[in-house]
Each structure stands twice: as structure tokens, then as C-alpha cells.
Coordinates of C-alpha atoms and ligand atoms in Angstrom, one line a residue:
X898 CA 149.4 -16.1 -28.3
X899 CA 146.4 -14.0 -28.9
X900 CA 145.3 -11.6 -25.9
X901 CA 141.8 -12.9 -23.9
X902 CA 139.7 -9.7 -24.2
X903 CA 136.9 -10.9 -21.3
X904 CA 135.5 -7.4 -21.5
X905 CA 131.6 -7.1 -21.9
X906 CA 132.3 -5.3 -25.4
X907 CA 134.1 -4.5 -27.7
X908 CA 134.3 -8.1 -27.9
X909 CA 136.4 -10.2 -30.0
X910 CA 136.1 -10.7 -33.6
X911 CA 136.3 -14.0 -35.9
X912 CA 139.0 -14.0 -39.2
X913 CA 136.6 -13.5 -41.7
X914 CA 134.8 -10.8 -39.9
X915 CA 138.1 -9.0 -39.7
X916 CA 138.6 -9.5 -43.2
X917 CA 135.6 -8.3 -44.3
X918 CA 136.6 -4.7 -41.9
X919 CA 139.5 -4.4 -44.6
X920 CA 137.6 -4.3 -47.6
X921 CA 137.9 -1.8 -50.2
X922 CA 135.0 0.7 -50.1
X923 CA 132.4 1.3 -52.1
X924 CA 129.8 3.5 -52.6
X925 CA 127.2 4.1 -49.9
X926 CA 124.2 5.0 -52.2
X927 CA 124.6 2.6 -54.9
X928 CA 123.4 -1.1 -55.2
X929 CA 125.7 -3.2 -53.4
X930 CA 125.6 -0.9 -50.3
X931 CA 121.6 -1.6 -51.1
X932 CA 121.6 -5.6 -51.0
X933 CA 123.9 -5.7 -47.9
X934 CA 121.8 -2.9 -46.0
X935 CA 118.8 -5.5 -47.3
X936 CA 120.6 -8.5 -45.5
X937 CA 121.2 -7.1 -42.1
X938 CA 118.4 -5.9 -41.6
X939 CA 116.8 -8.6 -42.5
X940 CA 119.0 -10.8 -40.2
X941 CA 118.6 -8.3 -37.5
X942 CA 114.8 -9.2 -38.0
X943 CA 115.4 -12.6 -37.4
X944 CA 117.6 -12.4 -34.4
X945 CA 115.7 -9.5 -33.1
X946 CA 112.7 -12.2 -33.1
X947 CA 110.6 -9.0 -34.4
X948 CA 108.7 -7.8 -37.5
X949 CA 109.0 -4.2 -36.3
X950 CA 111.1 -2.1 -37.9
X951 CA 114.9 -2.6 -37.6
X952 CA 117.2 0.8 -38.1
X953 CA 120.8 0.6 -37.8
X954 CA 122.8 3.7 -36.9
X955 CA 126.4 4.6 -37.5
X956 CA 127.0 5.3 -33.3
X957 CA 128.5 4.0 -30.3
X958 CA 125.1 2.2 -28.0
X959 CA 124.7 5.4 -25.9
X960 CA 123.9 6.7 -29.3
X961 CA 120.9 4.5 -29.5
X962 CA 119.5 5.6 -25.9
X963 CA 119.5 8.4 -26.6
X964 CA 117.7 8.4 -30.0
X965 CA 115.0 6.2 -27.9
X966 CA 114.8 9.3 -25.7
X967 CA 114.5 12.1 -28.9
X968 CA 112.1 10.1 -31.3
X969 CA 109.3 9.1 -28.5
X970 CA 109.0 11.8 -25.8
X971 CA 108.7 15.5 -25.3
X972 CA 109.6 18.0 -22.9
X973 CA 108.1 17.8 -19.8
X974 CA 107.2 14.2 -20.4
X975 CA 107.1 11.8 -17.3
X976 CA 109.2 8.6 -17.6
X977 CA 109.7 6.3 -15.1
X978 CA 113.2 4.9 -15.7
X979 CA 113.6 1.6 -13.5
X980 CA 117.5 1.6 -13.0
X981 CA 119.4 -1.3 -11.5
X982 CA 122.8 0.1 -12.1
X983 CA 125.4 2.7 -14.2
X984 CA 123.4 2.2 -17.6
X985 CA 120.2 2.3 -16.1
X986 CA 121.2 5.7 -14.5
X987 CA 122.7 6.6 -18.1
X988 CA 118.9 5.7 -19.8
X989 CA 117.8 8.4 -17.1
X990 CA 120.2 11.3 -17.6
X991 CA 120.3 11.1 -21.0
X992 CA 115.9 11.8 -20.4
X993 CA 116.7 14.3 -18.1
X994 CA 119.0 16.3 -20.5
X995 CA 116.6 16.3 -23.1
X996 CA 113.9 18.2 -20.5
X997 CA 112.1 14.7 -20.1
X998 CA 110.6 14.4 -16.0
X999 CA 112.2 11.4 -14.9
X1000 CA 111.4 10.0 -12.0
X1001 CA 113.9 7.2 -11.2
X1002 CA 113.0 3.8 -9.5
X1003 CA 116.2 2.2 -8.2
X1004 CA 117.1 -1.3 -7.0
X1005 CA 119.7 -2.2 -4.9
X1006 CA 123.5 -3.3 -6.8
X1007 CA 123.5 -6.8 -7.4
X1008 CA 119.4 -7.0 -7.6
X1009 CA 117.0 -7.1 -10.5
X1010 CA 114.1 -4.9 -10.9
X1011 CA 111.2 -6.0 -8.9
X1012 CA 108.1 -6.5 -11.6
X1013 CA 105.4 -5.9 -8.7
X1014 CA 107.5 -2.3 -8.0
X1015 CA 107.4 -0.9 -11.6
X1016 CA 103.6 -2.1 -11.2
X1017 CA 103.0 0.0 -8.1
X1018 CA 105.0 3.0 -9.6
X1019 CA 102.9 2.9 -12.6
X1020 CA 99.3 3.4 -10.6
X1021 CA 100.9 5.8 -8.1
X1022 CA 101.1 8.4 -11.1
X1023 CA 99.0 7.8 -14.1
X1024 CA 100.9 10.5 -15.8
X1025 CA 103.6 8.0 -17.1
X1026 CA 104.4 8.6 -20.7
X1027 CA 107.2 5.6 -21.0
X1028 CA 108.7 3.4 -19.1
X1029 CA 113.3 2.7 -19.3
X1030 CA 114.2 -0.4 -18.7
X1031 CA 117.9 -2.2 -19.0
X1032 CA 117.7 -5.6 -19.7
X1033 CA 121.4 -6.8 -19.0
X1034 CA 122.9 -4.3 -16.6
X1035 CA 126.4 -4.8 -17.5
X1036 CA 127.8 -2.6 -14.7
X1037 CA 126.3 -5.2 -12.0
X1038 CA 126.0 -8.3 -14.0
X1039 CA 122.5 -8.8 -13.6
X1040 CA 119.8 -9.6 -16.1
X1041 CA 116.1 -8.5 -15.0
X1042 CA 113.0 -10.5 -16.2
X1043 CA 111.9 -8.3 -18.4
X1044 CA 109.5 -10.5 -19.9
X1045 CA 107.7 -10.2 -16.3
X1046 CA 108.7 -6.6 -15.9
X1047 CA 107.0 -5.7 -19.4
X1048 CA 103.6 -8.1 -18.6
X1049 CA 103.6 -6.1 -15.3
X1050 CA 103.8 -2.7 -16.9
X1051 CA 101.0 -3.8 -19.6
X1052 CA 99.3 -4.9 -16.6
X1053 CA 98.9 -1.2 -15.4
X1054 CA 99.1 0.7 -18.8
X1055 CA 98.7 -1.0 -21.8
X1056 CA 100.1 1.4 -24.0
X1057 CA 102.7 3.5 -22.3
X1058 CA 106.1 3.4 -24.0
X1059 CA 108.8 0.9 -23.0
X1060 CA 112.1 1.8 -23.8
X1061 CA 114.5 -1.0 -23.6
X1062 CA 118.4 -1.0 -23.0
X1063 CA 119.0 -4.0 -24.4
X1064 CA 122.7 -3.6 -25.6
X1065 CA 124.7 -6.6 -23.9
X1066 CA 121.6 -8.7 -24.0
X1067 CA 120.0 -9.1 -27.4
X1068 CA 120.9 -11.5 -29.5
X1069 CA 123.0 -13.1 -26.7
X1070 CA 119.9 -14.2 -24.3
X1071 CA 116.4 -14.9 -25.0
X1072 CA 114.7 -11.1 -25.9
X1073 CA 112.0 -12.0 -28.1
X1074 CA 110.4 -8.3 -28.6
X1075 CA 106.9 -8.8 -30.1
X1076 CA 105.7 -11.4 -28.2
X1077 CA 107.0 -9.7 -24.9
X1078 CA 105.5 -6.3 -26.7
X1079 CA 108.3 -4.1 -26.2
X1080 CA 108.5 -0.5 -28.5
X1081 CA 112.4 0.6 -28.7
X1082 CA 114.7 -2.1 -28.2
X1083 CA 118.1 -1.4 -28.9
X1084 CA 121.7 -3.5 -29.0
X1085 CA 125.6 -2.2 -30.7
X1086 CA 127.5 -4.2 -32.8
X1087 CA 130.6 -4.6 -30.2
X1088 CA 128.4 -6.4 -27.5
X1089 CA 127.2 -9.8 -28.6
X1090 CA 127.4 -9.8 -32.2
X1091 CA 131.2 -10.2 -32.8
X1092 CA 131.3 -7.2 -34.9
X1093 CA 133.7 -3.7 -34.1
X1094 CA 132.0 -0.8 -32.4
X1095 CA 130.2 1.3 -34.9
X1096 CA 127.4 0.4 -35.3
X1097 CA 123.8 0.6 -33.1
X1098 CA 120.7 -1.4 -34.2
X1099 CA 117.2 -0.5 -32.8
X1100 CA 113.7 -1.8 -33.5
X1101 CA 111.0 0.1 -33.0
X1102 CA 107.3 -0.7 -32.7
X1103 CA 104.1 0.7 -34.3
X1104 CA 103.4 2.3 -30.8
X1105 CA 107.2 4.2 -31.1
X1106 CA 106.2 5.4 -34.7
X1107 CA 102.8 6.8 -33.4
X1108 CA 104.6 8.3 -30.1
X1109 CA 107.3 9.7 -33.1
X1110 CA 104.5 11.6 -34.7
X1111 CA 103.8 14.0 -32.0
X1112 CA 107.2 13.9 -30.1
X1113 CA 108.4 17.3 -29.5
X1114 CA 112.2 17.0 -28.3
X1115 CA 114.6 18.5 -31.2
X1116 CA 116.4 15.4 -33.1
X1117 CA 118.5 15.7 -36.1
X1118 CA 121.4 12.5 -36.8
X1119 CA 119.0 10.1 -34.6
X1120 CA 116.2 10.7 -36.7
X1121 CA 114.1 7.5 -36.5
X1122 CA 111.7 9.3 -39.2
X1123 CA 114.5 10.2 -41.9
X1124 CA 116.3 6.6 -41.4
X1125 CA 113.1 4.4 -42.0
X1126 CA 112.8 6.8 -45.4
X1127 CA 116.3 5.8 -46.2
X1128 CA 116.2 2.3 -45.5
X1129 CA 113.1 2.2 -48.0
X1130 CA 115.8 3.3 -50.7
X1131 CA 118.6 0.9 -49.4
X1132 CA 120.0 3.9 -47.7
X1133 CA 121.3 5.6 -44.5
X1134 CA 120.9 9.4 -44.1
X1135 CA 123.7 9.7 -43.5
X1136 CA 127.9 8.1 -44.2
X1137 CA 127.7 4.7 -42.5
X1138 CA 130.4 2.9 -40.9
X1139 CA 130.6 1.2 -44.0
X1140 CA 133.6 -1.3 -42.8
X1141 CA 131.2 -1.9 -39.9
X1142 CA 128.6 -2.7 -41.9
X1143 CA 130.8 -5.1 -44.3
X1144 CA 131.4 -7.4 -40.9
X1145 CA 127.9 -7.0 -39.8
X1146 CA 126.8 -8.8 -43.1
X1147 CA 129.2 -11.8 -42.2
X1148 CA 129.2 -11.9 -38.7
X1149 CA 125.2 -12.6 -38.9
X1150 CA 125.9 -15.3 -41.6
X1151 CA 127.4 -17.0 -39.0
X1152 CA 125.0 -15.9 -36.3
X1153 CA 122.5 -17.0 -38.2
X1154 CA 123.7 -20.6 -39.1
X1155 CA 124.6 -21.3 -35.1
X1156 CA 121.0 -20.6 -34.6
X1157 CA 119.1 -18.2 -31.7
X1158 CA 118.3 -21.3 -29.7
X1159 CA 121.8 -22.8 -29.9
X1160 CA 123.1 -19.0 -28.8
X1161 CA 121.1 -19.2 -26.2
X1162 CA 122.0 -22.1 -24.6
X1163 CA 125.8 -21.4 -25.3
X1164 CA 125.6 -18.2 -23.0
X1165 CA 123.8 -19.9 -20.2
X1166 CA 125.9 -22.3 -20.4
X1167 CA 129.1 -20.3 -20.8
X1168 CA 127.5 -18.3 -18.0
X1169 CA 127.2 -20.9 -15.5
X1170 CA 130.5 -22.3 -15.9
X1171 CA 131.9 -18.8 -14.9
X1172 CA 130.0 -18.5 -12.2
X1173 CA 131.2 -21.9 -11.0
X1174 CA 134.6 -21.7 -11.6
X1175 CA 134.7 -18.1 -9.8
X1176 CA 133.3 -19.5 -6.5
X1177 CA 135.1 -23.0 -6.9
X1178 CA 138.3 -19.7 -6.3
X1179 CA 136.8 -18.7 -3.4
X1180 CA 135.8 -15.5 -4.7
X1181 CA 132.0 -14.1 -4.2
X1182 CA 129.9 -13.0 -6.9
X1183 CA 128.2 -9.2 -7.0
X1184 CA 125.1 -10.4 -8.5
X1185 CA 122.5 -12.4 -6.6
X1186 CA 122.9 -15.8 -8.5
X1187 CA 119.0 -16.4 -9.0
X1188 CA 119.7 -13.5 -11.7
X1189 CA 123.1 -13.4 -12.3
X1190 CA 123.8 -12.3 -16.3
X1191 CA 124.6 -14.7 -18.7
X1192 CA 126.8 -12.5 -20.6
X1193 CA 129.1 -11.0 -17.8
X1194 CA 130.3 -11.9 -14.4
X1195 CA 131.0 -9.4 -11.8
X1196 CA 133.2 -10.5 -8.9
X1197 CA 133.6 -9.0 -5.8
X1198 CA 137.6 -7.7 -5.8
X1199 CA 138.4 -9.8 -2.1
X1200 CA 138.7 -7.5 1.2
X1201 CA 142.7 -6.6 1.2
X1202 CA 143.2 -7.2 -2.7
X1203 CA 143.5 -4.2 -4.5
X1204 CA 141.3 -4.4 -7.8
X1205 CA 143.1 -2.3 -10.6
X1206 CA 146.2 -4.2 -9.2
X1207 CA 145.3 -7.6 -10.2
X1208 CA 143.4 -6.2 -13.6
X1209 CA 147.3 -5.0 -14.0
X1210 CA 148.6 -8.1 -13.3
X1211 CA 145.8 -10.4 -15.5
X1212 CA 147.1 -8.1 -18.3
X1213 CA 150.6 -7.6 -18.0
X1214 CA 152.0 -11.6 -16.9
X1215 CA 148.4 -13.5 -17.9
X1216 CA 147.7 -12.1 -21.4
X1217 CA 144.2 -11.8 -20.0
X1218 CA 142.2 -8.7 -20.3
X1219 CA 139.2 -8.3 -18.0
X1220 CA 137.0 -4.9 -16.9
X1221 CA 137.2 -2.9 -14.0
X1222 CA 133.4 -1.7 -11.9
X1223 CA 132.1 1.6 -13.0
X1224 CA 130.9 4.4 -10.8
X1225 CA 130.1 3.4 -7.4
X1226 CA 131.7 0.1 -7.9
X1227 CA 135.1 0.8 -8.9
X1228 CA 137.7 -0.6 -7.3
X1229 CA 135.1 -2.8 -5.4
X1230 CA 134.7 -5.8 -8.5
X1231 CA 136.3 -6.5 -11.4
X1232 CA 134.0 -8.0 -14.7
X1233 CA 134.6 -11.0 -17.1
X1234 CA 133.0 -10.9 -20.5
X1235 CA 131.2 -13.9 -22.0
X1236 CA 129.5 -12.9 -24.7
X1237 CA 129.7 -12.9 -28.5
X1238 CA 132.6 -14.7 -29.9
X1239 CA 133.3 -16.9 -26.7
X1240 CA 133.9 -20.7 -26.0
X1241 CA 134.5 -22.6 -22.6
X1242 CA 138.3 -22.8 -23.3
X1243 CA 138.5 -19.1 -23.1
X1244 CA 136.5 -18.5 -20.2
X1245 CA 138.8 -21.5 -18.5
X1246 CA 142.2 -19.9 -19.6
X1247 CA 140.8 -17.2 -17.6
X1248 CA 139.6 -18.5 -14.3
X1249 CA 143.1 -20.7 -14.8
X1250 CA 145.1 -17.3 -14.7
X1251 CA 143.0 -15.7 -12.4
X1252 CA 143.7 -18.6 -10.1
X1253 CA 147.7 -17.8 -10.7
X1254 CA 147.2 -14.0 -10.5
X1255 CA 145.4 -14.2 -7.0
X1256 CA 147.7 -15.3 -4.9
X1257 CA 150.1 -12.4 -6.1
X1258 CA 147.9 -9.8 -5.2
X1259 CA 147.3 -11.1 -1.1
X1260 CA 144.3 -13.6 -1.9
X1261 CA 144.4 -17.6 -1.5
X1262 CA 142.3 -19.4 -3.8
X1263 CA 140.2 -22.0 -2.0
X1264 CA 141.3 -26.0 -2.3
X1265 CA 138.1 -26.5 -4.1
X1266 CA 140.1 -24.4 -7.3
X1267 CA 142.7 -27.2 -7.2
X1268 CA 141.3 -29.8 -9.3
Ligands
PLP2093 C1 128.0 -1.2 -23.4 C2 126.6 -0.7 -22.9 C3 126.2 0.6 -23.1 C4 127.0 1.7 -23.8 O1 127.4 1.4 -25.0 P1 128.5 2.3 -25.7 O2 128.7 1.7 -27.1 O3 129.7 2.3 -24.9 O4 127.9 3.7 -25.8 C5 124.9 0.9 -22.7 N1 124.1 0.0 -22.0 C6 124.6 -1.2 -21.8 C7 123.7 -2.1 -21.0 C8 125.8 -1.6 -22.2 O5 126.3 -2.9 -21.9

């Protein structure tokens, strides 16, 4: 019996995608590298619902924030980074590093970003170069409306920089970048696109290319510049993942033939039956429901249960792999993955060991779990 990974990345992989991982190499400058770089990005396009530029990098996602960070700002640049959670934070440090002035605008765990907030921020200091955003904050399991957050924003400043964190969103839930006029939006391969880590994939607007242009923080391997100059030749500057890029190709075949729309409504739906079946347990949710993330749950760990304890035991007697919290939250929730590769018997395996594992670890499911 095959492990449940319900992590929120790296998430599992189909047959044929693995396959394709196994392939024998071939060279990364020479024609077939060429039509297959062609395809993805093409298909990236597509999903992306964007006729921006589409880049792919050989990186892990933080490897895309911060080449968001490098190609658009300089030092001493102010960014308002609205944070809702760990990445959020990460989108901020990573700024800060690079001598960009951050000024952070935090919302409590659980909670989306307040559109009428990142408004008020915005005409407070007219000095704002860019705006961060997350999309899915996979620490807390919360999806902003960025749609509302980015009309709010254009409201204020119609051409600042948004800078978008979409990695366990896009492609998963509906992110459709030019009509909600977003400038770097960026996802990795292990989050919804049933595809190995390796690779991160970033569009970037005419806006980004302009703010590239004059951007003065050193860049070298995120070079959004050099990779658009490649891609024109069928090229990466650099080695690609190339085994990464092989599964990539197939894995958006399939993506492709599913359809966006039919994606869509398989992770809300996929993401409503978790949240059921969680509270039909007994447990509580982290997230306030009204925007609870269609691509992971978090769970509040129950007072007296001890969290890494019944991650051990889901793993070690259940066959069932889920994530712990990060940063302030660890300890205090554990995560389930739905997104990518996912279906409603695997999310049902899980809430049916979780209901086994519970009562092991001090915690009664409620009668409403006994159906
Ligand atoms: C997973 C994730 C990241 C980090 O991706 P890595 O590949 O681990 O660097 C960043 N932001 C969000 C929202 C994520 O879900």
C-alpha cells in the first residue's frame, strides 16, 4: 500500500510523470530540450491565464521570491509586504536582506488580508515602490482575495509593483493574473502541479520588465533579463533540472486535458469535504472558514493532545503522512494537503485514519464522525 503524502508539497506524482523523471538525458542546448522548453511554457501560459512572460527557473519556490525581490527593486526601496503568515514573513525578509525598506502589514493567524487595510497603508506613505502579497498562505491555511486586494491597491496606485506569492495557489484555485493585473506571480513545480521539486515558474508583467530596467539590487542566477534572452533561443542560462523539466512536459498534458475550470472546482470541492470531515471529528479548524484554503487544511492539534505525537502515529501505524505548523504554530496545528494529484478517496483514507489515530493520542472523536 502506497504512503498518503497529505503535505502541501512536494506532492504526489502520477506513473507517467515518474517515468518521464527516469529518462535518459539529453542535451540542454539542442532541439529537443528547445520544443519541450516551447511546450511548457506555453502550457504555463495557459494555466497561468497570462500572456506575460512565463520564465521557469531550476530552484526550490523561495528561489522565485526572491528573484521577485532582485529583478524589481533597489536598495532603499519601500515595499509594503502584507503578511498573513510564515511565507508572508519569508516574502519580507528575503526584501529586507536585499536592503529593500519593508514595512510589514500583518493580519492576525487564521485571517486574510483586509483589502480596505492595504488601501489605507498605501495613502498613508506614497513612497510605496511594490506591494508583497501571498495568495495561499500555506503555513495558516488561508487564501486572501487577492482579486479584491490587487483592485484595492490599483485603487490607490495604479502602478506600483505587486509581487505575488502565489506558490500553493496557482494553477490549483482561480489566479487569473492579467485580468486581476498582477506583475510577478510565481508557483514551484512540487505544489499543485504534480511534478518533483526543482523547478520554479514566474510570470512577469510589462510593468516588472520596466521596474527590471532600472532595478539596482545585485542579481546573478535569478536574472529575469538573461532568462527571457534564453528562452528566445529555446534555452535556460543556465543547467536545468532537466528530469524536472521532462515531467513538467507531461504532467501539464494532463493538466491541460482536465481543464482550469474542472481544477478548480476539484479543489474546492476537495477542500470542502476536508473541512467537513475535520469538524464532523470534532476537531476545530485554524482558519476562519469564510476563507479557509482550498489547497490545505490546518487543524487545531486538540488542548491535551500532543501534535508531533499523533503526526508520529498517522505515519508510523496509518501509512498516512500529514505536516506539522511552522514557526509560531508548531506544535499548536497539524496541516493536510489537497492539492495537485488528489482525489476524495485519499482525503477520506485520511480523515478515516485520523479518526483511529485520535483516540490514541487522548482525544475522542465526536459521534457525528461515526457514520
Ligand atoms: C511551499 C511554499 C513556499 C516555499 O517553497 P520552497 O520550494 O520550499 O522554497 C513559499 N511560499 C508558499 C506560499 C509555499 O506554499
Amino acid at each position: 500500500m502506497s504512503v498518503n503524502l497529505r503535505i502541501p508539497g512536494p506532492t504526489p506524482c502520477d506513473e507517467d510523470v515518474l517515468k518521464a523523471m527516469s529518462r535518459q538525458m539529453i542535451n540542454h542546448r539542442g532541439p529537443e530540450f528547445r520544443e519541450i522548453l516551447g511546450r511548457i511554457t506555453v502550457g504555463l501560459q495557459e494555466m497561468f491565464e497570462t500572456k506575460n512572460d512565463v520564465l521557469t527557473m531550476t530552484s526550490a519556490g523561495t528561489g522565485a521570491l526572491e528573484s521577485a525581490v532582485v529583478n524589481t527593486l533597489s536598495p532603499d526601496d519601500r515595499v509594503l509586504c502584507v503578511s498573513i503568515g510564515v511565507f508572508g514573513d519569508r516574502f519580507a525578509d528575503i526584501g529586507t536582506t536585499y536592503g529593500a525598506s519593508v514595512e510589514k502589514l500583518s493580519f492576525p493567524q487564521g485571517t486574510a488580508a483586509d483589502p480596505a487595510a492595504v488601501a489605507d497603508a498605501l495613502k498613508k506613505d506614497a513612497s510605496f515602490k511594490a506591494v508583497m502579497v501571498t495568495h495561499n498562505e500555506t503555513s495558516t491555511g488561508v487564501t486572501n482575495d487577492l482579486g479584491a486586494i490587487a483592485k484595492a491597491i490599483r485603487g490607490v496606485r495604479p502602478d506600483i509593483l505587486i509581487l505575488v506569492d502565489a506558490i500553493s495557489s496557482l494553477g490549483s484555485v482561480p489566479l487569473p493574473i492579467d485580468a486581476w493585473d498582477l506583475d510577478v506571480v510565481f508557483t514551484g513545480s512540487q505544489k499543485g502541479w504534480m511534478v518533483p521539486p526543482g523547478m520554479a515558474m514566474v510570470a512577469v508583467s510589462k510593468r516588472a520588465w520596466a521596474a527590471a530596467e532600472t532595478a539596482r539590487i545585485p542579481r546573478y542566477y535569478f536574472d529575469y533579463k538573461k532568462a527571457k534572452s534564453y528562452l528566445e533561443k529555446g534555452e535556460t542560462p543556465w543547467t536545468p533540472a532537466v528530469s524536472v523539466y521532462f515531467a513538467m512536459d507531461v504532467a501539464l498534458v494532463k493538466l491541460r486535458k482536465e481543464g482550469l475550470a474542472n481544477i478548480h472546482a476539484r479543489h474546492a470541492k476537495l477542500g470542502q469535504f476536508t473541512r467537513d470531515g475535520v469538524k464532523a471529528l470534532g476537531l476545530q479548524l485554524l482558519a476562519d472558514e469564510r476563507v479557509a484554503s482550498n489547497t490545505v487544511t490546518a487543524v487545531r492539534v486538540p488542548d491535551g493532545v500532543d501534535g508531533p505525537e499523533l503526526n508520529k502515529l498517522m505515519r508510523t501505524e496509518y501509512n498516512t503522512v500529514l505536516a506539522g505548523g511552522q514557526g509560531p504554530l508548531t506544535g499548536k496545528i497539524f496541516r493536510i494537503g489537497h492539492l495537485g494529484l488528489v482525489s476524495q478517496p485519499d482525503l477520506q483514507a485520511c480523515l478515516d485514519a485520523l479518526k483511529l489515530a485520535l483516540p490514541r493520542v487522548g482525544f475522542t472523536p465526536t459521534a457525528a464522525a461515526a457514520r
